[in-house]
Coordinates of C-alpha atoms and ligand atoms in Angstrom, one line a residue:
X22 CA 73.9 102.9 129.8
X23 CA 75.8 105.4 132.1
X24 CA 78.8 105.4 134.4
X25 CA 78.9 105.7 137.7
X26 CA 81.3 106.4 140.9
X27 CA 81.5 106.6 144.5
X28 CA 84.3 107.8 147.1
X29 CA 85.3 107.5 150.5
X30 CA 88.1 108.2 152.0
X31 CA 90.2 111.2 153.7
X32 CA 90.8 113.3 150.4
X33 CA 88.6 115.7 149.0
X34 CA 86.5 113.5 146.9
X35 CA 85.5 116.2 144.3
X36 CA 88.8 115.7 142.1
X37 CA 88.6 111.7 142.4
X38 CA 84.7 111.8 141.5
X39 CA 85.3 114.0 138.2
X40 CA 88.9 112.3 137.0
X41 CA 86.6 108.7 137.2
X42 CA 84.0 110.3 135.2
X43 CA 86.2 111.1 132.7
X44 CA 87.2 107.5 132.5
X45 CA 83.4 106.4 132.0
X46 CA 82.5 108.5 130.1
X47 CA 82.1 106.4 126.7
X48 CA 79.3 105.0 128.7
X49 CA 77.3 108.0 128.6
X50 CA 78.2 111.8 128.1
X51 CA 74.3 113.8 127.7
X52 CA 74.3 114.9 131.2
X53 CA 76.8 114.8 134.4
X54 CA 76.4 114.9 138.5
X55 CA 78.0 114.8 141.4
X56 CA 77.0 114.8 144.9
X57 CA 79.7 115.5 147.9
X58 CA 78.4 115.1 151.7
X59 CA 79.4 117.0 154.0
X60 CA 78.9 118.6 157.4
X61 CA 76.6 120.8 155.8
X62 CA 74.6 118.0 154.2
X63 CA 74.7 117.0 150.2
X64 CA 76.3 119.3 147.8
X65 CA 74.7 118.3 144.7
X66 CA 76.1 119.6 141.4
X67 CA 74.7 118.6 138.0
X68 CA 74.7 119.7 134.4
X69 CA 73.2 118.9 131.1
X70 CA 75.6 117.9 128.2
X71 CA 79.5 116.4 128.5
X72 CA 81.5 116.6 131.8
X73 CA 83.5 119.3 130.6
X74 CA 80.1 121.7 131.4
X75 CA 80.3 120.4 134.8
X76 CA 83.8 120.9 135.1
X77 CA 83.0 124.7 134.6
X78 CA 80.0 124.6 136.4
X79 CA 82.1 123.3 140.1
X80 CA 85.8 125.7 139.1
X81 CA 86.1 128.2 142.0
X82 CA 83.6 126.8 143.8
X83 CA 84.2 122.9 144.4
X84 CA 81.9 121.1 146.7
X85 CA 84.2 120.2 149.9
X86 CA 84.3 117.2 151.3
X87 CA 85.5 113.5 151.5
X88 CA 82.2 111.1 150.8
X89 CA 80.3 111.6 147.5
X90 CA 79.0 109.8 144.1
X91 CA 78.8 111.1 140.9
X92 CA 77.3 110.1 137.6
X93 CA 77.8 110.5 133.5
X94 CA 74.2 110.0 132.2
X95 CA 72.9 108.3 128.2
X96 CA 69.1 108.9 128.7
X97 CA 67.2 105.9 128.5
X98 CA 63.6 107.8 130.3
X99 CA 63.7 111.2 130.4
X100 CA 65.6 113.4 127.3
X101 CA 69.3 115.1 128.5
X102 CA 68.4 117.7 131.0
X103 CA 69.4 119.9 134.1
X104 CA 66.6 118.0 135.8
X105 CA 66.8 114.5 134.8
X106 CA 70.7 114.9 135.2
X107 CA 71.8 112.2 138.0
X108 CA 72.3 112.3 141.2
X109 CA 68.5 112.4 142.6
X110 CA 67.6 113.3 145.7
X111 CA 64.4 112.1 147.9
X112 CA 61.7 114.4 149.0
X113 CA 63.8 115.3 152.1
X114 CA 67.3 115.8 150.8
X115 CA 68.2 112.3 152.7
X116 CA 68.8 110.1 150.5
X117 CA 71.1 110.7 147.2
X118 CA 71.7 108.1 144.4
X119 CA 73.0 108.1 141.5
X120 CA 71.7 104.8 139.1
X121 CA 73.1 102.8 135.8
X122 CA 70.3 100.4 134.0
X123 CA 66.7 100.8 133.9
X124 CA 63.7 99.8 136.1
X125 CA 61.1 98.1 134.8
X126 CA 58.7 99.0 137.0
X127 CA 59.6 103.0 137.6
X128 CA 55.9 104.3 136.2
X129 CA 53.6 101.8 139.1
X130 CA 56.2 102.6 141.8
X131 CA 56.2 106.3 140.9
X132 CA 52.7 106.6 141.0
X133 CA 52.3 104.7 143.9
X134 CA 55.0 106.5 145.7
X135 CA 53.8 110.5 144.2
X136 CA 49.8 108.7 145.8
X137 CA 51.8 108.6 149.0
X138 CA 52.5 112.1 148.6
X139 CA 56.4 112.0 147.4
X140 CA 57.2 115.7 144.7
X141 CA 59.0 114.6 141.5
X142 CA 61.7 116.7 140.1
X143 CA 62.5 114.5 137.0
X144 CA 61.0 112.3 134.5
X145 CA 64.2 109.7 135.4
X146 CA 63.6 106.1 136.6
X147 CA 66.1 106.9 138.8
X148 CA 64.3 108.8 141.0
X149 CA 62.0 105.6 142.1
X150 CA 64.7 104.6 143.8
X151 CA 65.6 107.4 145.8
X152 CA 61.7 108.1 147.4
X153 CA 61.5 104.0 147.4
X154 CA 64.8 104.2 149.6
X155 CA 63.6 106.9 151.6
X156 CA 60.2 105.6 152.5
X157 CA 61.8 103.0 154.2
X158 CA 64.9 104.8 156.0
X159 CA 64.8 104.4 159.9
X160 CA 68.1 105.6 159.8
X161 CA 69.3 102.4 158.9
X162 CA 70.3 103.2 155.1
X163 CA 71.7 99.4 154.0
X164 CA 68.5 98.1 155.4
X165 CA 66.8 101.0 153.4
X166 CA 68.3 100.2 150.5
X167 CA 67.9 96.5 150.8
X168 CA 64.4 96.9 150.9
X169 CA 64.2 98.9 148.1
X170 CA 66.0 97.0 146.2
X171 CA 63.7 93.3 146.6
X172 CA 60.7 95.8 145.0
X173 CA 62.5 96.9 141.9
X174 CA 62.4 95.4 138.7
X175 CA 64.9 95.4 135.8
X176 CA 68.7 96.6 135.9
X177 CA 70.3 98.5 138.6
X178 CA 73.6 99.6 139.6
X179 CA 72.5 102.0 142.3
X180 CA 75.1 104.1 144.6
X181 CA 73.6 106.0 147.8
X182 CA 74.6 108.1 150.1
X183 CA 72.6 109.4 153.5
X184 CA 72.9 113.0 155.1
X185 CA 72.7 111.8 158.4
X186 CA 75.3 108.7 157.5
X187 CA 78.4 110.1 156.6
X188 CA 81.0 107.3 157.4
X189 CA 79.9 105.0 154.8
X190 CA 78.2 104.3 151.3
X191 CA 75.5 102.1 150.0
X192 CA 75.4 100.2 146.8
X193 CA 72.9 97.3 145.2
X194 CA 73.5 95.8 142.1
X195 CA 71.4 93.5 139.4
X196 CA 71.9 93.3 135.5
X197 CA 74.3 96.5 135.4
X198 CA 78.1 96.4 136.4
X199 CA 79.3 98.0 139.8
X200 CA 82.7 97.2 141.1
X201 CA 84.7 98.4 144.5
X202 CA 88.1 100.0 144.5
X203 CA 90.1 98.9 147.6
X204 CA 92.6 101.5 149.1
X205 CA 94.4 102.4 152.0
X206 CA 91.8 104.1 154.1
X207 CA 89.6 104.8 151.4
X208 CA 87.2 103.1 148.5
X209 CA 85.9 103.5 145.8
X210 CA 82.7 102.4 143.5
X211 CA 82.2 102.5 139.8
X212 CA 80.5 101.2 136.5
X213 CA 83.8 99.7 135.9
X214 CA 87.6 99.5 137.0
X215 CA 88.5 102.5 135.0
X216 CA 87.5 104.6 136.8
X217 CA 89.6 104.6 139.8
X218 CA 92.5 101.9 138.0
X219 CA 95.0 105.2 138.7
X220 CA 94.4 105.1 142.7
X221 CA 94.2 101.0 143.2
X222 CA 94.1 97.7 141.5
X223 CA 92.4 95.8 144.5
X224 CA 89.1 95.1 143.3
X225 CA 85.8 93.0 144.1
X226 CA 83.5 92.1 141.6
X227 CA 80.4 92.3 142.7
X228 CA 77.1 89.9 141.8
X229 CA 73.8 90.2 141.3
X230 CA 71.3 91.5 144.0
X231 CA 74.4 92.1 146.6
X232 CA 74.4 94.8 149.0
X233 CA 77.3 97.0 149.9
X234 CA 78.5 98.6 152.1
X235 CA 81.3 100.9 151.8
X236 CA 83.6 102.3 154.8
X237 CA 87.3 104.3 155.3
X238 CA 87.7 100.9 157.0
X239 CA 86.4 98.7 154.2
X240 CA 83.5 97.0 152.9
X241 CA 80.7 94.9 153.7
X242 CA 78.6 93.5 151.6
X243 CA 75.4 91.3 151.5
X244 CA 72.3 89.6 150.3
X245 CA 69.0 91.6 150.1
X246 CA 68.2 89.6 153.1
X247 CA 71.3 91.0 155.5
X248 CA 73.2 88.5 155.2
X249 CA 76.5 88.4 154.6
X250 CA 78.3 87.2 151.9
X251 CA 82.5 86.5 151.5
X252 CA 83.7 88.0 148.4
X253 CA 87.6 87.6 146.8
X254 CA 89.4 90.4 145.9
X255 CA 91.0 90.9 142.1
X256 CA 94.5 92.2 140.9
X257 CA 94.1 94.5 137.8
X258 CA 96.5 93.9 135.3
X259 CA 95.1 96.5 132.8
X260 CA 96.1 99.9 132.3
X261 CA 93.8 102.4 132.5
X262 CA 92.9 103.1 129.3
X263 CA 92.3 99.5 128.3
X264 CA 90.5 99.8 131.1
X265 CA 88.3 101.5 129.9
X266 CA 87.3 99.6 126.2
X267 CA 86.7 96.7 128.8
X268 CA 89.9 95.2 128.9
X269 CA 88.8 94.8 124.7
X270 CA 92.0 96.2 122.2
X271 CA 89.5 98.3 120.6
X272 CA 85.7 99.6 121.5
X273 CA 84.6 97.9 118.3
X274 CA 85.7 94.1 119.9
X275 CA 83.9 95.7 123.1
X276 CA 80.4 96.2 121.7
X277 CA 80.6 93.2 119.5
X278 CA 80.8 91.3 123.4
X279 CA 78.3 93.5 124.4
X280 CA 75.7 92.6 121.9
X281 CA 74.0 90.1 124.6
X282 CA 73.7 92.6 126.9
X283 CA 72.2 95.1 124.5
X284 CA 69.9 93.2 123.1
X285 CA 68.1 92.1 126.3
X286 CA 68.2 95.0 127.5
X287 CA 66.1 96.0 124.3
X288 CA 63.4 93.4 124.7
X289 CA 63.3 93.6 128.7
X290 CA 59.6 95.1 129.2
X291 CA 58.3 94.9 125.6
X292 CA 58.3 91.1 125.3
X293 CA 56.6 89.6 128.1
X294 CA 58.3 87.5 130.2
X295 CA 55.8 85.1 129.8
X296 CA 56.5 84.9 126.2
X297 CA 53.0 85.6 125.3
X298 CA 52.4 89.1 124.2
X299 CA 54.5 92.4 122.9
X300 CA 53.7 95.1 124.3
X301 CA 54.8 98.3 122.4
X302 CA 53.9 102.1 124.1
X303 CA 56.5 104.1 122.6
X304 CA 55.0 103.4 119.3
X305 CA 51.8 105.9 120.2
X306 CA 49.6 104.5 117.5
X307 CA 46.7 103.3 118.9
X308 CA 45.3 99.9 117.7
X309 CA 42.7 102.0 115.0
X310 CA 46.1 103.2 114.0
X311 CA 47.4 100.4 113.3
X312 CA 44.4 98.6 111.7
X313 CA 44.5 101.6 109.0
X314 CA 47.6 101.7 108.2
X315 CA 48.1 100.4 104.3
X316 CA 51.8 100.9 103.7
X317 CA 55.4 101.1 105.3
X318 CA 58.3 102.6 104.3
X319 CA 61.2 103.0 106.0
X320 CA 64.1 105.4 106.4
X321 CA 67.6 104.9 106.9
X322 CA 71.4 104.8 105.9
X323 CA 74.3 102.0 105.9
X324 CA 73.9 99.4 108.7
X325 CA 70.4 101.1 109.7
X326 CA 69.4 100.6 105.9
X327 CA 70.3 97.1 106.1
X328 CA 67.8 97.1 109.7
X329 CA 65.1 98.1 107.6
X330 CA 65.7 95.8 105.0
X331 CA 65.4 92.4 107.6
X332 CA 62.5 94.7 108.6
X333 CA 60.6 94.5 105.3
X334 CA 60.6 91.0 105.1
X335 CA 59.9 90.6 109.0
X336 CA 56.4 92.7 108.3
X337 CA 55.6 92.0 105.3
X338 CA 55.8 87.9 105.8
X339 CA 54.2 88.5 109.7
X340 CA 51.5 91.5 108.7
X341 CA 50.5 91.2 105.5
X342 CA 51.4 95.0 105.0
X343 CA 53.5 96.3 101.9
X344 CA 57.1 97.8 103.1
X345 CA 58.9 99.9 100.8
X346 CA 62.6 100.8 102.3
X347 CA 64.9 103.2 100.5
X348 CA 68.1 104.6 101.4
X349 CA 67.2 108.3 102.9
X350 CA 69.3 110.4 100.4
X351 CA 67.6 108.9 97.7
X352 CA 64.0 108.5 99.1
X353 CA 63.6 113.0 99.8
X354 CA 64.6 113.5 96.0
X355 CA 62.1 111.0 94.0
X356 CA 58.4 112.2 95.8
X357 CA 58.1 109.1 96.9
X358 CA 54.1 108.2 97.6
X359 CA 53.4 108.8 101.3
X360 CA 49.6 109.6 103.0
X361 CA 47.7 109.8 106.1
X362 CA 47.7 105.3 105.9
X363 CA 51.4 105.6 105.4
X364 CA 53.3 104.0 108.8
X365 CA 56.9 106.0 107.6
X366 CA 59.8 104.4 110.1
X367 CA 63.4 105.8 110.3
X368 CA 66.1 103.9 111.7
X369 CA 69.2 105.8 113.5
X370 CA 71.5 104.8 116.2
X371 CA 72.5 108.2 116.4
X372 CA 69.4 109.8 115.6
X373 CA 71.2 112.4 114.2
X374 CA 71.9 111.3 110.4
X375 CA 70.8 114.4 108.3
X376 CA 69.9 112.8 105.0
X377 CA 67.5 110.1 107.4
X378 CA 66.2 113.4 109.1
X379 CA 65.2 115.8 106.1
X380 CA 63.6 111.9 105.3
X381 CA 61.8 112.2 108.4
X382 CA 60.2 115.3 107.6
X383 CA 59.2 115.2 104.3
X384 CA 57.6 111.5 105.5
X385 CA 55.8 113.9 108.1
X386 CA 54.8 116.5 105.4
X387 CA 53.1 114.1 103.1
X388 CA 50.8 112.9 106.5
X389 CA 52.7 109.9 107.4
X390 CA 52.4 108.8 111.3
X391 CA 56.1 108.4 112.2
X392 CA 58.5 106.4 113.9
X393 CA 61.9 106.6 115.1
X394 CA 63.4 103.4 116.0
X395 CA 67.2 105.0 117.6
X396 CA 69.8 104.8 120.3
X397 CA 69.9 107.9 121.6
X398 CA 67.3 109.2 124.0
X399 CA 66.2 112.9 122.8
X400 CA 67.9 113.2 119.7
X401 CA 66.1 114.8 116.1
X402 CA 65.0 111.6 115.3
X403 CA 63.3 111.0 118.7
X404 CA 62.2 114.4 119.1
X405 CA 60.2 114.8 115.3
X406 CA 59.0 111.5 114.9
X407 CA 55.3 110.8 117.4
X408 CA 56.4 107.7 118.1
X409 CA 60.3 106.3 119.6
X410 CA 61.1 103.3 120.1
X411 CA 64.9 102.8 122.1
X412 CA 67.8 100.5 120.9
X413 CA 68.6 100.1 124.8
X414 CA 72.8 99.1 123.7
X415 CA 74.3 101.8 125.4
X416 CA 76.5 104.2 123.5
X417 CA 78.2 102.9 120.3
X418 CA 81.8 104.4 120.1
X419 CA 83.2 102.3 117.8
X420 CA 82.5 104.0 114.1
X421 CA 81.6 100.7 112.7
X422 CA 78.0 99.8 114.6
X423 CA 77.3 96.3 115.8
X424 CA 75.2 96.1 119.0
X425 CA 73.4 99.2 117.3
X426 CA 72.3 97.0 114.5
X427 CA 71.3 93.9 116.5
X428 CA 69.3 95.9 119.1
X429 CA 67.9 97.4 115.5
X430 CA 66.7 93.6 114.2
X431 CA 65.3 93.1 118.2
X432 CA 63.5 96.0 117.7
X433 CA 61.8 95.4 114.3
X434 CA 61.0 92.4 114.7
X435 CA 59.5 93.3 118.2
X436 CA 57.1 96.0 115.4
X437 CA 56.3 93.3 113.2
X438 CA 55.4 90.6 115.9
X439 CA 53.4 93.7 117.5
X440 CA 51.3 94.7 114.4
X441 CA 50.3 91.5 113.6
X442 CA 49.3 90.9 117.1
X443 CA 47.0 93.9 116.6
X444 CA 46.1 93.3 112.8
X445 CA 45.4 89.4 113.9
X446 CA 47.7 88.1 110.7
X447 CA 49.7 86.2 112.7
X448 CA 48.6 82.4 113.8
X449 CA 48.8 82.4 117.2
X450 CA 51.1 79.3 116.8
X451 CA 53.1 81.1 115.0
X452 CA 53.4 84.0 117.0
X453 CA 54.2 81.8 120.3
X454 CA 57.3 80.2 118.0
X455 CA 58.5 83.2 117.3
X456 CA 58.9 85.0 120.5
X457 CA 60.1 82.3 121.8
X458 CA 63.2 82.7 119.4
X459 CA 63.2 85.7 120.2
X460 CA 63.9 85.0 123.8
X461 CA 66.8 82.8 122.7
X462 CA 68.8 85.0 121.0
X463 CA 70.6 86.7 123.1
X464 CA 71.7 83.6 125.2
X465 CA 72.6 82.0 121.4
X466 CA 74.7 85.5 120.9
X467 CA 76.6 84.0 124.1
X468 CA 77.3 81.3 122.6
X469 CA 79.0 82.6 119.3
X470 CA 81.0 84.7 121.6
X471 CA 81.9 82.0 123.3
X472 CA 84.2 80.8 120.8
X473 CA 85.0 82.1 117.3
X474 CA 88.1 80.3 116.9
X475 CA 86.9 79.4 113.3
X476 CA 86.3 83.5 112.4
X477 CA 90.2 84.1 113.3
X478 CA 91.5 81.4 111.3
X479 CA 89.4 82.6 108.7
X480 CA 90.7 85.9 108.8
X481 CA 94.0 84.9 109.4
X482 CA 94.2 82.8 105.9
X483 CA 91.6 85.6 104.1
X484 CA 93.1 88.9 105.2
X485 CA 95.4 89.6 102.1
X486 CA 92.8 88.4 99.6
X487 CA 92.0 91.2 97.4
X488 CA 88.3 90.9 97.5
X489 CA 85.0 89.1 98.7
X490 CA 81.6 88.7 97.6
X491 CA 78.9 87.8 100.9
X492 CA 76.2 85.7 98.9
X493 CA 72.8 84.4 100.8
X494 CA 69.6 84.5 99.8
X495 CA 66.3 86.0 101.4
X496 CA 66.3 87.9 104.4
X497 CA 69.5 87.4 104.8
X498 CA 70.6 89.1 101.4
X499 CA 70.4 92.5 104.5
X500 CA 73.3 90.1 106.6
X501 CA 75.4 89.8 103.4
X502 CA 75.3 93.7 102.8
X503 CA 75.9 94.7 105.9
X504 CA 78.8 92.0 105.8
X505 CA 80.7 94.0 103.1
X506 CA 80.0 96.9 104.7
X507 CA 81.8 96.0 108.4
X508 CA 85.2 94.9 105.7
X509 CA 85.1 97.7 103.6
X510 CA 84.2 100.3 106.5
X511 CA 87.5 98.8 108.7
X512 CA 89.7 97.0 106.8
X513 CA 89.4 98.9 103.5
X514 CA 89.0 96.0 101.0
X515 CA 86.3 96.0 98.1
X516 CA 83.3 93.6 99.2
X517 CA 80.3 93.0 97.3
X518 CA 76.9 91.7 99.0
X519 CA 74.7 90.2 96.2
X520 CA 71.8 88.3 96.0
X521 CA 73.4 84.5 95.1
X522 CA 70.4 84.0 92.8
X523 CA 72.1 86.8 90.2
X524 CA 75.4 86.0 90.5
X525 CA 75.0 84.1 86.8
X526 CA 74.0 87.5 86.1
X527 CA 77.9 88.9 86.3
X528 CA 79.3 89.0 89.7
X529 CA 80.4 85.6 89.2
X530 CA 82.8 86.5 86.2
X531 CA 84.9 88.3 89.5
X532 CA 85.9 84.7 91.6
X533 CA 89.1 83.8 91.0
X534 CA 91.5 82.2 93.4
X535 CA 92.5 85.7 95.4
X536 CA 88.4 86.4 95.6
X537 CA 86.7 84.8 98.4
X538 CA 83.1 84.4 98.7
X539 CA 81.3 84.2 102.4
X540 CA 77.7 82.4 101.5
X541 CA 75.4 82.3 104.1
X542 CA 74.0 78.8 104.4
X543 CA 71.6 78.9 107.3
X544 CA 69.0 77.1 108.0
X545 CA 66.1 78.0 104.9
X546 CA 63.5 77.3 102.7
X547 CA 66.1 78.6 99.7
X548 CA 69.3 76.2 101.4
X549 CA 69.6 74.0 99.0
X550 CA 69.9 76.9 96.1
X551 CA 72.3 78.2 98.1
X552 CA 74.6 74.7 98.3
X553 CA 74.7 75.4 94.4
X554 CA 75.6 78.8 94.5
X555 CA 78.5 77.3 96.5
X556 CA 79.2 75.0 93.9
X557 CA 78.8 77.4 91.0
X558 CA 81.9 79.3 92.9
X559 CA 83.9 76.0 94.0
X560 CA 83.7 75.1 90.2
X561 CA 85.8 78.5 88.7
X562 CA 88.4 78.1 91.7
X563 CA 86.8 80.1 94.1
X564 CA 87.9 79.4 97.9
X565 CA 83.7 79.8 99.8
X566 CA 83.4 80.4 103.5
X567 CA 79.7 79.2 104.4
X568 CA 78.3 80.6 107.9
X569 CA 75.5 77.8 108.7
X570 CA 74.0 75.7 111.6
X571 CA 76.1 74.1 114.3
X572 CA 74.7 70.7 113.2
X573 CA 74.8 70.9 109.5
X574 CA 76.8 68.2 108.0
X575 CA 75.5 68.3 104.6
X576 CA 77.5 71.4 104.0
X577 CA 80.4 70.1 104.6
X578 CA 81.2 68.7 100.8
X579 CA 80.6 71.9 99.7
X580 CA 82.5 74.6 101.4
X581 CA 86.0 74.5 102.0
X582 CA 85.5 76.4 106.1
X583 CA 82.4 76.6 107.6
X584 CA 81.7 79.4 111.0
X585 CA 78.8 78.0 113.0
X586 CA 76.2 79.7 114.3
X587 CA 72.4 78.3 116.6
X588 CA 69.8 77.6 114.9
X589 CA 67.1 79.6 114.9
X590 CA 64.1 80.3 112.8
X591 CA 65.0 82.1 109.1
X592 CA 63.0 85.1 109.5
X593 CA 65.4 85.7 113.1
X594 CA 68.0 84.3 111.5
X595 CA 70.1 88.1 110.6
X596 CA 70.6 88.3 114.2
X597 CA 73.1 85.7 114.9
X598 CA 74.5 85.6 111.2
X599 CA 75.7 89.3 111.7
X600 CA 77.8 88.2 114.7
X601 CA 80.8 86.1 112.5
X602 CA 80.6 88.5 110.0
X603 CA 80.9 91.6 112.3
X604 CA 83.8 89.5 114.2
X605 CA 85.6 88.4 110.4
X606 CA 85.4 92.3 109.6
X607 CA 87.3 93.3 112.7
X608 CA 90.3 90.2 112.4
X609 CA 90.9 90.6 108.9
X610 CA 91.1 94.7 109.4
X611 CA 93.1 93.8 112.5
X612 CA 96.2 93.0 109.9
X613 CA 95.2 95.9 107.4
X614 CA 94.3 98.7 108.8
X615 CA 95.5 101.0 111.9
X616 CA 92.8 102.3 113.6
X617 CA 89.6 99.6 113.0
X618 CA 87.5 102.1 115.6
X619 CA 88.5 105.4 113.5
X620 CA 88.7 103.9 109.6
X621 CA 89.5 106.8 107.7
X622 CA 87.3 109.1 106.1
X623 CA 84.7 108.3 108.8
X624 CA 82.7 109.8 111.2
X625 CA 80.6 108.2 113.5
X626 CA 77.5 110.5 112.6
X627 CA 76.9 112.0 109.4
X628 CA 75.3 115.0 110.3
X629 CA 76.3 116.9 106.7
X630 CA 74.8 115.8 103.9
Ligands
LIG21 C1 78.0 101.7 109.6 O1 78.8 100.6 110.2 C2 78.3 102.7 109.5 N1 79.2 103.4 110.8 C3 77.3 103.8 108.9 O2 77.0 103.0 107.9 C4 76.0 104.0 109.7 O3 75.3 102.8 109.8 C5 75.2 104.9 109.0 O4 75.8 106.5 108.8 C6 74.2 105.8 109.7 O5 73.9 106.5 110.7 P1 72.9 106.3 111.9 O6 72.3 104.9 112.3 O7 73.7 107.0 113.1 O8 71.8 106.8 110.8

């Protein structure tokens, strides 16, 4: 996820672009750049690092001109660097673009363009768009962008300027957000309204496969065939801070709601659209390497450790490879059994958690092949592992991890299916069932997010309780631990995640009317057992909130409250179960914690031991 801006009007573009990018830095901050069009051509300035670095670089020598585009990057293809920073240009310097999204077919397009003589200066997928537009450009930028957009696959919000067309900016959108701001004799383009809200509240939201032409006099919007489209003008009533959070009160709630998109982006290009196979070139393992693996060790901390718990269940069930998981801070002190037939998988949203990095180094020293699952391109985990599979969740600002967690689950499922595909350990019909189940998850997540009134009602009752017990069986034990961690870290309430079968070995002594139990009771081979565990809690005057499937009527005779999620394969259910538990923690915290996004004593990335 990156932030893009564009401006055309009567004022100097540079300060407007920089100010707009400042309000979009939450969308990415590993490099930034602007391009301003003036009589001398297109003046491009860009630098690695946060926007501040770019501001310092242009201080006293800002590019002059009243038309420009800008970008703040969250790297997906190509590590953070000056060369990979946007904007990107074609060979001739005629076309300059900024882009938010992932051009899935960039590799084949790049090969074709190179074969046709184009010279590339970066590793990014975005630069392909600049050269493709160049190829079609014959003096009509809008037409060239339309032609290029028809060839691009994946997600994009592109904003484009041409040296010889100083009186307009062209943009195109598919799956990545793009909004137009309408001023007096000036127009704005951005990833979201936060970038230009101080200048205008009149906006037009651009839809998929719209081509936009903005000039000082107004806006034209067209379909890919060039037919004009009428769009209504909306009035934004958020303030700028709310706009940065997409209108949500906290980044955590915004990021919870981003999960369907994040899941789709993480799956895109890895699960074939025909749902007939999984491809994971990022693993950087040959089929022979994969067949030689006789053990997997997963290393992580906190929420990422809970993702590794799900990974253990999934890989052992589908691939029949023994998987050992351990919190990184423990693994490194117990001389783990790792050799050259071990695959070590580290999971880390930030890719910088020092305990996890040290665990990774220990595994490498012992000869393991290493694979990182991380959300940050160019992070230490990514750089120091043999292979890397990125989650495409976009920047996660809230300390409490939500979209990073569910996209980590998506990646571990893809790994399990891929390893099983190569090792032939999974019945083809079962594999097809699971691939279809994965494909459905983003839409099912949307259903949960469309109505979670029952979660809000539960939180209103339970936010003042003394503690929570999250109990589950099987793969959802990870969900129980993750749900407990969420409520601990943002609501500061004691909470335990526990194997439900262990209740009678101690924890049931805690149950009383002020201690709420959350039972994960989705369809599973141990469903009847969890019903018995709920009965045990009820018999001791404990209140039970069940996370159950949409059409489950049996649960109604057991639990006090039921929060429902769509039915999916048991092995995939942690993705859906996670969402109401995140929301429960959030709404319980609202009543108790003054700062949900930055809870006390915590940091987003723990780079110290
Ligand atoms: C999760 O909500 C916490 N913020 C924390 O447990 C986090 O998951 C842990 O610090 C690991 O961080 P990483 O994924 O960046 O390595």
